[in-house]
Each structure stands twice: as structure tokens, then as C-alpha cells.
Short mmCIF file of C-alpha atoms in Angstrom, two decimals:
data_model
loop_
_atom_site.label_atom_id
_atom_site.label_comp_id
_atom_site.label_asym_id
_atom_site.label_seq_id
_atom_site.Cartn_x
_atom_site.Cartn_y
_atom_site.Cartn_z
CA UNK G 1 14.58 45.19 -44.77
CA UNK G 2 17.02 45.81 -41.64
CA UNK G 3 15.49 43.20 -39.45
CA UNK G 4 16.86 40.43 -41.66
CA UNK G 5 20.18 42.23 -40.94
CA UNK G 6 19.12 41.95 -37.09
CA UNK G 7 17.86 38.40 -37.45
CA UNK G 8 21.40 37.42 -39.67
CA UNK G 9 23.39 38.60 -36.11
CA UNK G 10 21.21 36.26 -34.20
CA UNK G 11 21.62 33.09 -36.61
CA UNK G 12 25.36 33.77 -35.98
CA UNK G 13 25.30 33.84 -32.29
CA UNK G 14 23.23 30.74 -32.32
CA UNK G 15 26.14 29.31 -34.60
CA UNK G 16 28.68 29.90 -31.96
CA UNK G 17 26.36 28.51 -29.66
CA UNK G 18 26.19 25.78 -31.72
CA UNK G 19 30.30 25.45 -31.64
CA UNK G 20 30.51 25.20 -28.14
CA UNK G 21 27.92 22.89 -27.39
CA UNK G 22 29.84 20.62 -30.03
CA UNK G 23 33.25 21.08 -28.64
CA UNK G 24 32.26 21.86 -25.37
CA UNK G 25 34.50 19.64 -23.14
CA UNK G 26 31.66 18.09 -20.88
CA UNK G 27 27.95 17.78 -20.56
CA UNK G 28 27.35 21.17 -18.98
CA UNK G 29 29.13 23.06 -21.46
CA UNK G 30 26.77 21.44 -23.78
CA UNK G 31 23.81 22.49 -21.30
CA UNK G 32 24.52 25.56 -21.50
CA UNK G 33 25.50 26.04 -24.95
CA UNK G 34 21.70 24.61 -25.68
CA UNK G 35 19.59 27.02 -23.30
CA UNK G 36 21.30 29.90 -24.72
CA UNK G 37 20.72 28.09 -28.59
CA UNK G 38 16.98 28.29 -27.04
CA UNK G 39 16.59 31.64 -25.89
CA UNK G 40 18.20 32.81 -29.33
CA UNK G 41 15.74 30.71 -30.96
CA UNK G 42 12.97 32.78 -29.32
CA UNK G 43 14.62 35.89 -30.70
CA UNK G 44 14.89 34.85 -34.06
CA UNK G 45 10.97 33.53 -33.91
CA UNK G 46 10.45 37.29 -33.00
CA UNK G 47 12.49 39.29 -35.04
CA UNK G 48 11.07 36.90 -38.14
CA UNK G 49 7.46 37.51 -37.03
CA UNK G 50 8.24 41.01 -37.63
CA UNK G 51 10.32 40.83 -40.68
CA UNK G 52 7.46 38.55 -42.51
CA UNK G 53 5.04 41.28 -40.95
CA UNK G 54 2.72 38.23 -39.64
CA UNK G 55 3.28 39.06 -35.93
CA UNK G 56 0.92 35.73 -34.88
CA UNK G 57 4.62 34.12 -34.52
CA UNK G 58 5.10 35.55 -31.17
CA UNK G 59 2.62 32.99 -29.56
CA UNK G 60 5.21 30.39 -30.49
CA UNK G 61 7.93 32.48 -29.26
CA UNK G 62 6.18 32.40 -25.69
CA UNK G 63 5.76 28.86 -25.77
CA UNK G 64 9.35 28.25 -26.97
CA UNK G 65 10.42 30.45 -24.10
CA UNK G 66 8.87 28.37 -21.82
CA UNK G 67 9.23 24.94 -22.88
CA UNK G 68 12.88 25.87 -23.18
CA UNK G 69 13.79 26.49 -19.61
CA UNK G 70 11.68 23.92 -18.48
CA UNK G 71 13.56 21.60 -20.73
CA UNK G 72 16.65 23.01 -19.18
CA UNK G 73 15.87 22.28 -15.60
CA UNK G 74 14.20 19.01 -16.55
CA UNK G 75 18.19 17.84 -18.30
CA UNK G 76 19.99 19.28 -15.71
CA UNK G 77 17.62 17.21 -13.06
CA UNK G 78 18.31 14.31 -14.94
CA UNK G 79 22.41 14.84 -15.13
CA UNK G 80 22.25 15.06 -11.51
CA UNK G 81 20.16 12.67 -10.28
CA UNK G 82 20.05 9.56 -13.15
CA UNK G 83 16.06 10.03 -12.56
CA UNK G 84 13.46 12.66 -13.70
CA UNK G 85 11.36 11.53 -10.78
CA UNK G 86 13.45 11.46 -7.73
CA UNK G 87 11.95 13.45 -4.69
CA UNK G 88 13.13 15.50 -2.06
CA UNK G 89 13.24 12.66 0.48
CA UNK G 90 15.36 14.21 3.27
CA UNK G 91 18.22 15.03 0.50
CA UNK G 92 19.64 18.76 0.99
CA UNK G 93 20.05 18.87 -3.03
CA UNK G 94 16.14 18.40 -3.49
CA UNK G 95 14.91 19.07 -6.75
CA UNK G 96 18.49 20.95 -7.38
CA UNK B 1 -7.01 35.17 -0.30
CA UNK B 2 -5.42 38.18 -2.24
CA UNK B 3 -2.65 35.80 -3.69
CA UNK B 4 -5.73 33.77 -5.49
CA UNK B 5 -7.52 36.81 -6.74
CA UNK B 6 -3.96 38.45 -8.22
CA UNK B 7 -3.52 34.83 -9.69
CA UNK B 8 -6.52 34.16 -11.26
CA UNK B 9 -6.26 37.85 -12.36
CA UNK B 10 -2.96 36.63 -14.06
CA UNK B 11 -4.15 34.23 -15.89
CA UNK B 12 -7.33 35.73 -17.13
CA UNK B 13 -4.93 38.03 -18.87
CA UNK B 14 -2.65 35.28 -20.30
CA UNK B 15 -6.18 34.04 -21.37
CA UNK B 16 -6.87 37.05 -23.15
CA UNK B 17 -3.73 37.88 -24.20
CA UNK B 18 -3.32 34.43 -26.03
CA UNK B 19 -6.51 34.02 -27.53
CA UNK B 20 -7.61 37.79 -28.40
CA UNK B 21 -11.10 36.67 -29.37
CA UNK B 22 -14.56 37.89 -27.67
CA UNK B 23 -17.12 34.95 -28.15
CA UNK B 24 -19.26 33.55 -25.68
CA UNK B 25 -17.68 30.56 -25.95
CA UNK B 26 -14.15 31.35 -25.76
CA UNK B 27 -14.96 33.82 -22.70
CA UNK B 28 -16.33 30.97 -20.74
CA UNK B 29 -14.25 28.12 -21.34
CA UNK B 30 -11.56 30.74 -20.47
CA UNK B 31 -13.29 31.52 -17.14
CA UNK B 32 -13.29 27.67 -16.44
CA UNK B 33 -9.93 27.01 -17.45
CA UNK B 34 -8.87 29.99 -14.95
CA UNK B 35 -11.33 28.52 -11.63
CA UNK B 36 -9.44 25.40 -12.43
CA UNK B 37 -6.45 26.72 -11.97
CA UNK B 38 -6.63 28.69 -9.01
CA UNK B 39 -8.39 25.70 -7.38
CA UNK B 40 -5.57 23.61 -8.07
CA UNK B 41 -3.19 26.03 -6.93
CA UNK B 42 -5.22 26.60 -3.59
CA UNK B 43 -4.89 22.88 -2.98
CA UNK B 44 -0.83 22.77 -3.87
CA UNK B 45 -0.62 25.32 -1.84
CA UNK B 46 1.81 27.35 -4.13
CA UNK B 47 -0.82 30.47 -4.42
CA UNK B 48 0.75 31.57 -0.96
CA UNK B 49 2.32 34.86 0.12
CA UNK B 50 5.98 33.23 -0.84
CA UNK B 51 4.80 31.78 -4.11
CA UNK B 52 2.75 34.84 -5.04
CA UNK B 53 4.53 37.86 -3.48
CA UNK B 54 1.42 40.75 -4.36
CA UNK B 55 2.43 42.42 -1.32
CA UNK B 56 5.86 43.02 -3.03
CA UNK B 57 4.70 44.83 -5.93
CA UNK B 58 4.74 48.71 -4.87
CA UNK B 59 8.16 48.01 -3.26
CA UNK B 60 8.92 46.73 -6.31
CA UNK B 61 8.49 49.89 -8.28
CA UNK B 62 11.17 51.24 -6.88
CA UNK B 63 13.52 47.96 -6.72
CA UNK B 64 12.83 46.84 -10.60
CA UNK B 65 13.98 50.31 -11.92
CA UNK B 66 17.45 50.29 -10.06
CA UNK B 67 17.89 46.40 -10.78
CA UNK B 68 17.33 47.21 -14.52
CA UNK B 69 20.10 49.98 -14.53
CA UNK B 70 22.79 48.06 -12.43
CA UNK B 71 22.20 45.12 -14.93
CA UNK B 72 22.70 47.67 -17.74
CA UNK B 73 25.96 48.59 -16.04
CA UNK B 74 27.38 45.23 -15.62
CA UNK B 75 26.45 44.22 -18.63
CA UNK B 76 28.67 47.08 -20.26
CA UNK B 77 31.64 45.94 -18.20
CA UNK B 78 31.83 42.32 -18.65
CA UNK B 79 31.12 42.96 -22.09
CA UNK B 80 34.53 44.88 -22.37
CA UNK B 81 35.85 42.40 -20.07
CA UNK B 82 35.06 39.49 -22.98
CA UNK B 83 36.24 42.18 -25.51
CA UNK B 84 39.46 43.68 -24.26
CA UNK B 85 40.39 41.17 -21.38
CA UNK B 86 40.75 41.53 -17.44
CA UNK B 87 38.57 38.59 -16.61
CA UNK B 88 39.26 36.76 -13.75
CA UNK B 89 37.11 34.26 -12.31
CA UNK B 90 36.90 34.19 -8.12
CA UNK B 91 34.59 32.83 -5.60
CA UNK B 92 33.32 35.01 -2.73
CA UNK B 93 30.90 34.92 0.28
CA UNK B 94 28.17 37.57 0.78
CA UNK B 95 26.05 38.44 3.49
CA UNK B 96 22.47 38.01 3.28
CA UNK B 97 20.80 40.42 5.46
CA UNK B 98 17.35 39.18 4.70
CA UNK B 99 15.39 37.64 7.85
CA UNK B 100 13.37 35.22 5.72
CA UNK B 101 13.58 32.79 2.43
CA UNK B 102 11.49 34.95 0.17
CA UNK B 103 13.74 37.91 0.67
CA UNK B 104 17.26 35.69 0.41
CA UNK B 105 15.87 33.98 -2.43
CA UNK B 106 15.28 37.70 -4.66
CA UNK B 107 18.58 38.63 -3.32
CA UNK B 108 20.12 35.13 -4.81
CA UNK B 109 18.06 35.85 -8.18
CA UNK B 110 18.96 39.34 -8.42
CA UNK B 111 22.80 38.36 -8.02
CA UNK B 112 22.57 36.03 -10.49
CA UNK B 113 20.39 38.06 -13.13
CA UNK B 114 23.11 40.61 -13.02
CA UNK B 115 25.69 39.76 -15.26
CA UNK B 116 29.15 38.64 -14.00
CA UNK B 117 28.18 37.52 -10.79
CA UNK B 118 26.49 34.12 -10.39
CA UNK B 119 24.78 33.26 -6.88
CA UNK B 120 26.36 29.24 -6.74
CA UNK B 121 24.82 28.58 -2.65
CA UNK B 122 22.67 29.86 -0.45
CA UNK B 123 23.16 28.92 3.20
CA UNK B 124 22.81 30.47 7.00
CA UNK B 125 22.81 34.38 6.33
CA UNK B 126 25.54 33.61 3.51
CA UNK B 127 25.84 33.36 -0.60
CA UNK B 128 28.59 32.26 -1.95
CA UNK B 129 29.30 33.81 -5.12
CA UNK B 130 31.30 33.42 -8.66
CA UNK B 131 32.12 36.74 -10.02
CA UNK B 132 34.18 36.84 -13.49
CA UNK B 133 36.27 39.98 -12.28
CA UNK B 134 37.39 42.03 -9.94
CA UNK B 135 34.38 44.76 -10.45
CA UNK B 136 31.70 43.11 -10.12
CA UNK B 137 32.84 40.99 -7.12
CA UNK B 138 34.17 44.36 -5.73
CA UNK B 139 30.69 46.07 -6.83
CA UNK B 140 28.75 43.10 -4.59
CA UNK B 141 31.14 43.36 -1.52
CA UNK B 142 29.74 47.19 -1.24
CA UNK B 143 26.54 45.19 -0.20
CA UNK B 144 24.51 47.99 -1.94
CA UNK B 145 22.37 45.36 -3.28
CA UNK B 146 21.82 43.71 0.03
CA UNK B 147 20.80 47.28 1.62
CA UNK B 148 17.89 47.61 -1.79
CA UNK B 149 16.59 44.29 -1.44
CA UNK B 150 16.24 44.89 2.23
CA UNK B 151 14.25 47.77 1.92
CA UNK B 152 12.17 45.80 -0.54
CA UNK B 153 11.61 42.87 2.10
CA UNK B 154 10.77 46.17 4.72
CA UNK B 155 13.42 44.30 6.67
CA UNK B 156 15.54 46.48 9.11
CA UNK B 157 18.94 45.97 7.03
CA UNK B 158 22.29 45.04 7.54
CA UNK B 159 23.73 45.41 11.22
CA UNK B 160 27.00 45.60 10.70
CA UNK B 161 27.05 48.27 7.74
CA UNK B 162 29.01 46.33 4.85
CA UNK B 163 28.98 42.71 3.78
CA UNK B 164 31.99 40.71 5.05
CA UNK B 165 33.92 39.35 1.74
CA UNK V 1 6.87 60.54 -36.38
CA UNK V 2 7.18 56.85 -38.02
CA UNK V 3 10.31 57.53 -39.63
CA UNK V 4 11.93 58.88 -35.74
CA UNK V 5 10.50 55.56 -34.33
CA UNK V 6 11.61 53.26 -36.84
CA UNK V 7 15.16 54.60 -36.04
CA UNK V 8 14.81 54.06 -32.47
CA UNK V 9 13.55 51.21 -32.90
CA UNK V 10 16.84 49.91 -35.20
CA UNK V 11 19.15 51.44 -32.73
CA UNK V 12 17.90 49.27 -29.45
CA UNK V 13 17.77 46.24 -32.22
CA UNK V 14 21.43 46.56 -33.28
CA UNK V 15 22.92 47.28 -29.89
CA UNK V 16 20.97 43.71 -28.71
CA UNK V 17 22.42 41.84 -31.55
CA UNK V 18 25.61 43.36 -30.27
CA UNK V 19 25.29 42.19 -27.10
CA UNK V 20 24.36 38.85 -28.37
CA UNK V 21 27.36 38.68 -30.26
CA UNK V 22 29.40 39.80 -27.71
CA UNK V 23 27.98 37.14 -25.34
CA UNK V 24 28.83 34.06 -27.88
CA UNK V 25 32.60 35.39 -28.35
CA UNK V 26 33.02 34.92 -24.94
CA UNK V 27 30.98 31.61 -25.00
CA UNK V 28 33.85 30.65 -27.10
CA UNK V 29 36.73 32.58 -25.25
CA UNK V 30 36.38 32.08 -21.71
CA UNK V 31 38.04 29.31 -20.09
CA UNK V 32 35.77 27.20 -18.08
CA UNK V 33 32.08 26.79 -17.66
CA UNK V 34 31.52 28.69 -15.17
CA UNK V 35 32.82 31.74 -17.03
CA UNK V 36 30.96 30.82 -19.54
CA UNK V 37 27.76 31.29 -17.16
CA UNK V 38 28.29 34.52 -17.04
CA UNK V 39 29.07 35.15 -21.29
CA UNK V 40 25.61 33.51 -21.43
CA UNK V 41 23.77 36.17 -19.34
CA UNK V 42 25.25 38.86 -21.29
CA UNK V 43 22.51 37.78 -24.28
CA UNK V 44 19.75 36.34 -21.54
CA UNK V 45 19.57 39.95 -20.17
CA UNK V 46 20.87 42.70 -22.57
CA UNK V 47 20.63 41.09 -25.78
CA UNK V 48 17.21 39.54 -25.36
CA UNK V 49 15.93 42.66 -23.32
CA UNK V 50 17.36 45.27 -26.12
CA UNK V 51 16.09 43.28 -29.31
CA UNK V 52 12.38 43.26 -27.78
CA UNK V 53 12.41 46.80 -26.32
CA UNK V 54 13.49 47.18 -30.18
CA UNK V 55 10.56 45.39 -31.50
CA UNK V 56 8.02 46.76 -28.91
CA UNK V 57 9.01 50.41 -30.52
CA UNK V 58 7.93 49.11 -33.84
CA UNK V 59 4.75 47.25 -33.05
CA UNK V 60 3.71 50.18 -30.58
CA UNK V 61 0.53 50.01 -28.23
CA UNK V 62 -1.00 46.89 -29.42
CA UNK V 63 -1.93 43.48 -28.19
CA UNK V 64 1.67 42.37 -29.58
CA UNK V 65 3.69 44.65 -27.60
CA UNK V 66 2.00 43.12 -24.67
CA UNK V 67 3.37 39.50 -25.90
CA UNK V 68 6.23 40.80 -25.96
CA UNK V 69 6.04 41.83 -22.60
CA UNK V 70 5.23 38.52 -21.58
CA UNK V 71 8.13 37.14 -23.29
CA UNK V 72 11.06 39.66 -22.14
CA UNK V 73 9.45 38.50 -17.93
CA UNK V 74 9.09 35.01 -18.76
CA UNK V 75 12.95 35.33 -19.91
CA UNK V 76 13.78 37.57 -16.65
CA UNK V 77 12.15 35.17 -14.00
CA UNK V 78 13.48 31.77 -15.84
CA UNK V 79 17.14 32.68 -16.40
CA UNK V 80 18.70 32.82 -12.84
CA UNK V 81 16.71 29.51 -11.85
CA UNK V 82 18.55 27.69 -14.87
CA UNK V 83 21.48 29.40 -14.25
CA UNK V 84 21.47 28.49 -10.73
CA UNK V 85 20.44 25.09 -11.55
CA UNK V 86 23.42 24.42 -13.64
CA UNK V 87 25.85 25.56 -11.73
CA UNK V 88 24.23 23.29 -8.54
CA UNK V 89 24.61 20.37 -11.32
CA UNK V 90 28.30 21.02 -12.30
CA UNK V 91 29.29 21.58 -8.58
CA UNK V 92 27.73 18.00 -7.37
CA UNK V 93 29.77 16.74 -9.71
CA UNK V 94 33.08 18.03 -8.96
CA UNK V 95 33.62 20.53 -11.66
CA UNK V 96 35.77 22.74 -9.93
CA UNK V 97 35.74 26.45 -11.47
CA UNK V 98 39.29 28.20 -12.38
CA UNK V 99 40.01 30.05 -9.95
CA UNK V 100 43.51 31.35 -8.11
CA UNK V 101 43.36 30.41 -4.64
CA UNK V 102 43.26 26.80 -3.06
CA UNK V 103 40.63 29.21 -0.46
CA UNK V 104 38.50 29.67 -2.72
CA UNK V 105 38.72 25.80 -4.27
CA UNK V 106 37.97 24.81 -0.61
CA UNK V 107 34.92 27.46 -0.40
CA UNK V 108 33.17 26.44 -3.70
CA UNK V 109 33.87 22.08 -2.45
CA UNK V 110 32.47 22.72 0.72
CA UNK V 111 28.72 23.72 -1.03
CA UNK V 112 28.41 20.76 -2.13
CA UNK V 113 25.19 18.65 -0.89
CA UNK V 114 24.81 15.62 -3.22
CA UNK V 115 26.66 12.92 -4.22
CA UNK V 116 25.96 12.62 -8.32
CA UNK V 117 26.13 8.96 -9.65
CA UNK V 118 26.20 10.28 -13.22
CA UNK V 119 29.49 10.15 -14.99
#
């Protein structure tokens, strides 16, 4: 089947991904490295859905879409501000 | 008002889209589950003409095709960029033409979404920019994409003709 | 008919796993993170949007070429806010980017709007 070739490519990006958020040099490297491990993820949950020929699988790849970014914003909220709840209060930065 | 219709229209097709099944039941805990969420978005006040831009849609059929074929574009040069070399990394200020938020904010996202240049502030008429190499920063200084998302807003455009680098 | 489809379908596949591939070289290549930003939207908006225009060929008008719909927007509307946000992140805290000119240095220092207590 060729997908598996397709899905193969994708497990390898999401290796390299994997490399930099390991060596990456600080925490936003590592940020980054993850979301894109993420959005690969989603890919793979795809491409597999079709390879297996069960397409049901993309429900979790919209739900992995989604909870990754929002786990994204919710890390890099936390990096900045030592606090997942902090408000706006009068800051310029906000809620980033 | 429209904004809450086009929402609730929204999510009845996530609904449906999600669940794929016809039964009594499932139809009208769907309905609920939608009137609940419009009602809480009426009282957030994010179902608003910024947070729910319907009147941008028919503008938009003419925006989204040209966005999709300059990101196709960049895409192909940074990608020889990574391959073959030539990067390097710069910082640059844009004009925003755009006479509200809404319309500086899809200028901002549209920058960004297009690959090798990243929108890094927004402030007074101005985005600052990080652009990977010297075509694509040269490719935003042209302000072409300020003039299109301008005409998308139905704002009157850029005075001066091209953004200042 | 199935067999022309199927092809076009593997050709938009293989040129998003390109891309994708493409886009982690350079997550390992380029020199900062801010370069890397933009190695990362190479597979956020050409590899992602190639591999399901790939798959939507295959599935054709069904309900799961609509999910995949969903997923290719949900990926174009999130990416440039977590883009964005990152970058805002890295800037508070006084990551400069590599770039030639003390100008520009001065440019990129002067967005900044919050003082970070992380370390």
C-alpha cells in the first residue's frame, strides 16, 4: 500500500522533530519542536485512517488538532507569565 | 444578529458532521447543545462582527484564492532556501493600511501564514516583521498584500502607494 | 476513472511528505529559533495542506472529505496565532533573533511589552 510509504515520511519528520526538541538549546526551541510533533501527529492519524481503510480515525485527528494548539498557547502562556491564570490587568502583553 | 445565526449555523454542522446519525434523540440534544452555545456566546460577547466576520465572506472569495497561491509560492522558495542556501534572517517594518483591528489583525495572520515571513508586533499603522530572506522580505515591502487585504476590509488603501521598509 | 484519481491522489500525497521533510531539515539546519519559525510553517501550510488535498482525492464526496475540511481550516486559523504567540514569548524574554544589523537588534528590543520572570 503507498500510504504506508506516505505515512513512513511523516514518522521521519516527526523524528527530526523529535531531535530538535531534545537538543533544542532553550525552552522555545522545544515549543516549537512539540507543536509541529503535534500537527504531524494529526497527519499520521489521517494518513493511517486511510491506510487501515477505517476512516472513523479522523474524528480523533480533529480533536488532536485542536487540543494541540490549545496546548501550545496554554505552555507558551505559562513560559511567559509563571501563571495559567493571569489576566489582562492593564498589562500591554495581555494574554500574549 | 446575523453573527448568531451564521454561528449557530456553524455548529449545527460540526454537530452533524461529528455525529452523522439521524435519531430523534441525537437531533435534539444536538439542537440544545447548539442554543447553548450561541447563548453563551451572546453573553461573552465574542459572537460580534469582529469575532464572527460573516460580512467578510464574499470578499473573501476573492482574497482566500490569491492567499492560497502566494503561500504556494513562498513555500517553493524557502523550501530551496532550506535546500540550497541563501537564508538570511532580517527584521523589517510594514505599513498597515487597515483603518481598524479586524482588518490589521488578517493582515498580521496572513503575513505570518505565509511562509518565510513571521508578523513578530503589531503597533500604530506598523508590523514589524522577521523574514528568513531577502525575497520574501523584498516580496512584503511591494505592499501587494497590504493593497488585497485592503480591498477585503473595503478600506480606501494605502495613501502613499508603497509600504515604507 | 479510479485508477487516474488514485494517481492524483499519490502525487499531492508525496509532494506533502516532501514538504514535510523539507520543513524538519531545516528544523534542524537553521540557526536560531526564529528561523526555525519559519522551517515549521513550511509543513503547517504545504505539507499538511498537500497530504489532505491528497486524501480528500481518495475519499471523494463523502462525509469524510468534509472532516477533512474541517481539519486542513482548523490547521489554517490556529497556526499563525501559535506562531505569533511564540515568538511574543521568546521576545519578552530577550531571545534576540540572528540578524546583521545592530538596527534591526534595536527594532525587534523595542517590541517588547512584558517583563518575563521565567528563567
Amino acid at each position: 500500500m503507498m500510504y504506508a510509504a506516505a505515512a513512513a515520511g511523516v514518522v521521519v519528520t516527526m523524528l527530526m522533530a523529535l531531535v530538535r526538541a531534545l537538543i533544542g538549546p532553550n525552552i522555545y526551541n522545544r515549543i516549537l519542536a512539540v507543536n509541529v510533533f503535534g500537527t504531524l501527529s494529526v497527519m499520521l492519524i489521517a494518513i493511517y485512517g486511510f491506510v487501515d481503510g477505517r476512516p472513523e480515525f479522523l474524528d480523533l485527528a480533529i480533536v488532536y488538532a485542536l487540543i494541540n494548539f490549545i496546548g501550545t498557547i496554554a505552555v507558551t502562556k505559562y513560559v511567559t507569565f509563571n501563571d495559567m491564570g493571569h489576566g489582562d490587568d492593564g498589562d500591554p502583553a495581555g494574554d500574549i | 444578529m446575523i453573527q448568531a445565526i451564521a454561528l449557530a449555523a456553524a455548529l449545527a454542522g460540526f454537530w452533524v458532521l461529528l455525529s452523522g446519525y439521524w435519531l430523534p434523540l441525537i437531533i435534539i440534544l444536538g439542537v440544545a447543545s447548539v442554543l447553548l452555545c450561541v447563548f453563551i456566546a451572546k453573553r461573552l460577547e465574542v459572537a460580534d462582527r469582529e469575532g464572527h466576520p460573516v460580512h467578510l465572506t464574499v470578499p473573501g472569495l476573492n482574497y482566500f484564492p490569491w492567499l492560497v497561491k502566494e503561500i504556494f509560492v513562498s513555500n517553493v522558495i524557502v523550501a530551496k532556501a532550506i535546500l540550497f542556501g541563501g537564508v538570511r534572517p532580517q527584521v523589517l517594518r510594514v505599513k498597515a493600511s487597515q483603518s481598524d483591528e479586524l482588518g490589521q489583525t488578517v493582515y498580521a495572520n496572513s503575513i505570518t501564514l505565509t511562509p518565510g515571513t513571521v508578523s513578530i508586533d503589531v503597533e500604530d499603522n506598523h508590523i514589524t516583521v522577521h523574514a528568513i530572506m531577502d525575497d520574501t522580505a523584498d516580496g512584503l515591502r511591494t505592499g501587494e498584500m497590504d493593497q488585497k487585504v485592503c480591498k477585503l476590509m473595503g478600506d480606501a488603501g494605502p495613501q502613499s502607494g508603497s509600504a515604507k521598509a | 476513472m479510479a485508477a487516474v484519481l488514485d494517481i492524483v491522489s499519490w502525487v499531492f500525497v508525496v509532494g506533502g511528505v516532501v514538504f514535510c521533510l523539507i520543513g524538519g531539515y531545516g528544523l534542524l539546519k537553521l540557526k536560531d529559533v526564529y528561523a526555525r519559525l519559519h522551517a515549521a510553517s513550511l509543513i503547517d501550510t504545504l505539507g499538511v495542506g498537500l497530504i489532505l488535498v491528497g486524501l480528500m482525492f481518495q475519499a471523494g464526496f463523502t462525509l469524510v472529505t468534509a472532516k477533512l475540511v474541517l481539519i486542513l481550516v482548523f490547521i489554517f486559523f490556529t497556526t499563525p496565532t501559535a506562531t505569533h504567540a511564540l515568538a511574543r514569548a521568546a521576545i519578552n524574554h530577550d531571545v534576540l533573533p540572528e540578524v546583521d544589523t545592530e538596527e534591526e537588534r534595536e527594532l525587534v528590543r523595542s517590541t517588547k511589552t512584558h517583563t518575563g520572570t521565567a528563567e
